[in-house]
XYZ file of N, CA and C in Angstrom:
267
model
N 11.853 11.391 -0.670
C 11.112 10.220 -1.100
C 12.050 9.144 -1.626
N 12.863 9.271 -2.687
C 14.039 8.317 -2.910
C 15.149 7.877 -1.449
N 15.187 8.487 -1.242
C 16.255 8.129 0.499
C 15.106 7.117 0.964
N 14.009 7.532 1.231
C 12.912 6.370 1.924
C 12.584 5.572 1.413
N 12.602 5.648 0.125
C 12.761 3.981 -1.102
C 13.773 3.189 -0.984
N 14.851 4.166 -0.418
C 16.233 2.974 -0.630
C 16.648 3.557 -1.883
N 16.991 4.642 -2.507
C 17.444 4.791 -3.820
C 18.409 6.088 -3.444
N 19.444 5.557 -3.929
C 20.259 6.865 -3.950
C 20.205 7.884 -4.534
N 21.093 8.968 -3.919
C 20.304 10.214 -5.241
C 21.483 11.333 -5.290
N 21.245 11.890 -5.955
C 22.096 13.018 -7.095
C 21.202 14.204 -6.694
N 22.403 15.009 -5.940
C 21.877 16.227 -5.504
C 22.401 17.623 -6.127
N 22.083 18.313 -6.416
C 22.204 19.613 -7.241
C 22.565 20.710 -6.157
N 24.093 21.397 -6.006
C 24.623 22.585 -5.050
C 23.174 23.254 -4.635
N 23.572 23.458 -3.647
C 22.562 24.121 -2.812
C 21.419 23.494 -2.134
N 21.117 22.299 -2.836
C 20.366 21.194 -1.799
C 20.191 21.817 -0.356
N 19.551 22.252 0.511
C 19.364 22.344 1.436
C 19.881 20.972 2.432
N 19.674 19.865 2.010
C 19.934 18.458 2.865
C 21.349 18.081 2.864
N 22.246 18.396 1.884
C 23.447 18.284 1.153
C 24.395 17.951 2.633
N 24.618 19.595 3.754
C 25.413 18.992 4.902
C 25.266 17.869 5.349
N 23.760 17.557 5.695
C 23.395 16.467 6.435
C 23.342 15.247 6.164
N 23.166 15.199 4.685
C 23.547 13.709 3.610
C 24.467 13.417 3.608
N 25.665 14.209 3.362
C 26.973 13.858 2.692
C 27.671 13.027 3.437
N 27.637 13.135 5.157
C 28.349 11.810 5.548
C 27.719 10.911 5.998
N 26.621 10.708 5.600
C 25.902 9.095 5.068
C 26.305 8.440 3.439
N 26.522 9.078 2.956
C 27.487 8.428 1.603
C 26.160 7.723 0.875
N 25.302 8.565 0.449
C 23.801 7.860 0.181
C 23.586 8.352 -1.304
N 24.519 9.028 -2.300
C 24.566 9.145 -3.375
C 25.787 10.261 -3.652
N 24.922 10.767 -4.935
C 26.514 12.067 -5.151
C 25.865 13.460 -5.074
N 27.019 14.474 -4.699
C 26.121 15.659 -4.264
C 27.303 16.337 -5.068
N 26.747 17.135 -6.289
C 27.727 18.096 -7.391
C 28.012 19.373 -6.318
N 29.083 19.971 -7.016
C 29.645 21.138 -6.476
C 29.602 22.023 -7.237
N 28.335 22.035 -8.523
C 28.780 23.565 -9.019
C 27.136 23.053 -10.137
N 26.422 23.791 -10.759
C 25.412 23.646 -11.736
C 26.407 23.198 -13.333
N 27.499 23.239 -13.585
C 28.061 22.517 -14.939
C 27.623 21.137 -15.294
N 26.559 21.193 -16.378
C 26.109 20.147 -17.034
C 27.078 19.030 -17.487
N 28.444 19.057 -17.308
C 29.602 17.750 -17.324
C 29.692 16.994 -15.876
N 29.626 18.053 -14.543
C 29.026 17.114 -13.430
C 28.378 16.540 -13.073
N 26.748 17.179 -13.574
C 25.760 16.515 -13.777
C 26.054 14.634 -13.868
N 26.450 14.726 -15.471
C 26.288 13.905 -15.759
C 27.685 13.082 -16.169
N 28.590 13.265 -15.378
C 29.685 12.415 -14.905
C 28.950 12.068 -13.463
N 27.813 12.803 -12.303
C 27.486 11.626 -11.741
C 26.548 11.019 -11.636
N 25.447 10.637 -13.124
C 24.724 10.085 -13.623
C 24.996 8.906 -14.269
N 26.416 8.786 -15.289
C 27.515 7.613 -15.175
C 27.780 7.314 -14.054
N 28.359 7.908 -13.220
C 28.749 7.179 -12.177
C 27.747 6.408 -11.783
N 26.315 6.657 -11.406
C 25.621 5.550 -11.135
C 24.743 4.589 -11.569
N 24.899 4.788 -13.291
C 24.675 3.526 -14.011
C 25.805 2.752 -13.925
N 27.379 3.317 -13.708
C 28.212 2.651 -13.797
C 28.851 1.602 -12.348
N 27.608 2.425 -11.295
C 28.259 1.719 -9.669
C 26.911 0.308 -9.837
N 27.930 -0.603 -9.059
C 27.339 -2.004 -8.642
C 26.140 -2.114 -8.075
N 25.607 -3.106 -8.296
C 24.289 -3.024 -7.772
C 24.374 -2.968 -5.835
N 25.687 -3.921 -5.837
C 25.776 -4.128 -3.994
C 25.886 -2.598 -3.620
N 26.498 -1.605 -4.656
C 27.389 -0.416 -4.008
C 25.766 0.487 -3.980
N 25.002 0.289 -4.880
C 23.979 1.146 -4.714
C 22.747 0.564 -3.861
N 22.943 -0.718 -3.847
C 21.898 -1.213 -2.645
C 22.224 -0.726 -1.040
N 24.038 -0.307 -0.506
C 24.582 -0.222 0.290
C 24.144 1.893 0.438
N 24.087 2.106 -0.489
C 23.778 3.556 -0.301
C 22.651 3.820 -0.131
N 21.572 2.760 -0.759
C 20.084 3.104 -0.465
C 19.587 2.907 1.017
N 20.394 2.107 1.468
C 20.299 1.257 3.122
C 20.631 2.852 3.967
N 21.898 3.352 3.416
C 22.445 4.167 4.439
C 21.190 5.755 4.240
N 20.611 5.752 2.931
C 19.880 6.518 2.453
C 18.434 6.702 3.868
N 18.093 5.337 3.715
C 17.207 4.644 4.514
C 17.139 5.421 6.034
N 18.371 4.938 6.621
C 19.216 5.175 7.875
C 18.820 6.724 8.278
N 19.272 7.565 7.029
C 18.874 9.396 7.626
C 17.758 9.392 7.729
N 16.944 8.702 7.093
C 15.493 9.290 7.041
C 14.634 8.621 8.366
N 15.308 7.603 9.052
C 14.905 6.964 10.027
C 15.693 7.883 11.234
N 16.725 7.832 11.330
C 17.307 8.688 12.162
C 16.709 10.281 12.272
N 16.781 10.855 11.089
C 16.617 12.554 11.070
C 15.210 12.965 10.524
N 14.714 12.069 10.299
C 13.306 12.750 9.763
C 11.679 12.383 10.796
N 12.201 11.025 11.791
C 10.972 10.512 12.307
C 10.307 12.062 13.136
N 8.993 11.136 13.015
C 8.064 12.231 13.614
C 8.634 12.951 14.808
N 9.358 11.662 15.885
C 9.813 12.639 17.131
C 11.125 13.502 17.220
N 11.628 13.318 16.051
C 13.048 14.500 15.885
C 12.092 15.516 15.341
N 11.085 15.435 14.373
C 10.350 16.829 13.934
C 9.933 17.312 14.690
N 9.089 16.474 15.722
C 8.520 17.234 17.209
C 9.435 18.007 17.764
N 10.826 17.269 18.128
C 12.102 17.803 18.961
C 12.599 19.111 18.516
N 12.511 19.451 17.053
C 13.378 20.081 16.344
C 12.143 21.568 16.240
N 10.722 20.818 16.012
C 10.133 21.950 16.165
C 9.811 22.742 17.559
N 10.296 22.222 18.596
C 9.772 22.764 19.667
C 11.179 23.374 19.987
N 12.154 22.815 19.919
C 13.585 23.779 19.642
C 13.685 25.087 19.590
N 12.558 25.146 17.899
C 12.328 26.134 17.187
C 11.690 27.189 17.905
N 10.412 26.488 18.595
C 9.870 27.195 19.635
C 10.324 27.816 21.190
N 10.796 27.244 21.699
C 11.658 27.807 22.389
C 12.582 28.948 22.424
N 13.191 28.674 20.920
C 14.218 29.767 20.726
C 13.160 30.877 20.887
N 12.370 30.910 20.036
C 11.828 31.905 19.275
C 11.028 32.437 20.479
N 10.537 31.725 21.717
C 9.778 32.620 22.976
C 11.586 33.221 23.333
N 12.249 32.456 23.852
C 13.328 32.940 24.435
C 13.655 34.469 23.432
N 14.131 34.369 22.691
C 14.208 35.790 21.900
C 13.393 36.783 21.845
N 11.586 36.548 22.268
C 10.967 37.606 22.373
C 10.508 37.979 23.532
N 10.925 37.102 24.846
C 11.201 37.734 26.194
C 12.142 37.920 26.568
């Protein structure tokens, strides 16, 4: 929901989306649950520019237009389907 607002975001290890975000550069993604990462990158983005976070919300924008529209879900679910006949014949 924030990626589709345009808002960057702060993702917590293990994010499931984390591979697929990270080289869209659409916020910060921690590497470990330590409450000093947290919030060294919670500074970081009171402390980034408004252009730098308007530029991440755009690219934010971008995955969710690219990787989420209805016809990659169609694509991705019938993928799914496929595999899954192929494996049980």
């Amino acid at each position: 929901e924030a990626l589709a607002a345009g808002t960057p975001v702060i993702l917590s290890p293990g994010n499931d989306l984390s591979p697929e975000l990270k080289p869209y550069t659409c916020g910060w993604f921690l590497n470990s649950a330590r409450m000093d990462e947290a919030v060294d990158a919670v500074q970081a983005c009171i402390d980034a520019d408004l252009p730098v976070l308007a530029e991440m919300g755009l690219r934010g924008r971008k995955f969710i237009a690219e990787e989420c529209s209805f016809d990659k879900f169609k694509t991705s679910i019938l993928a799914l389907r496929d595999e899954a006949v192929g494996r049980a014949g």
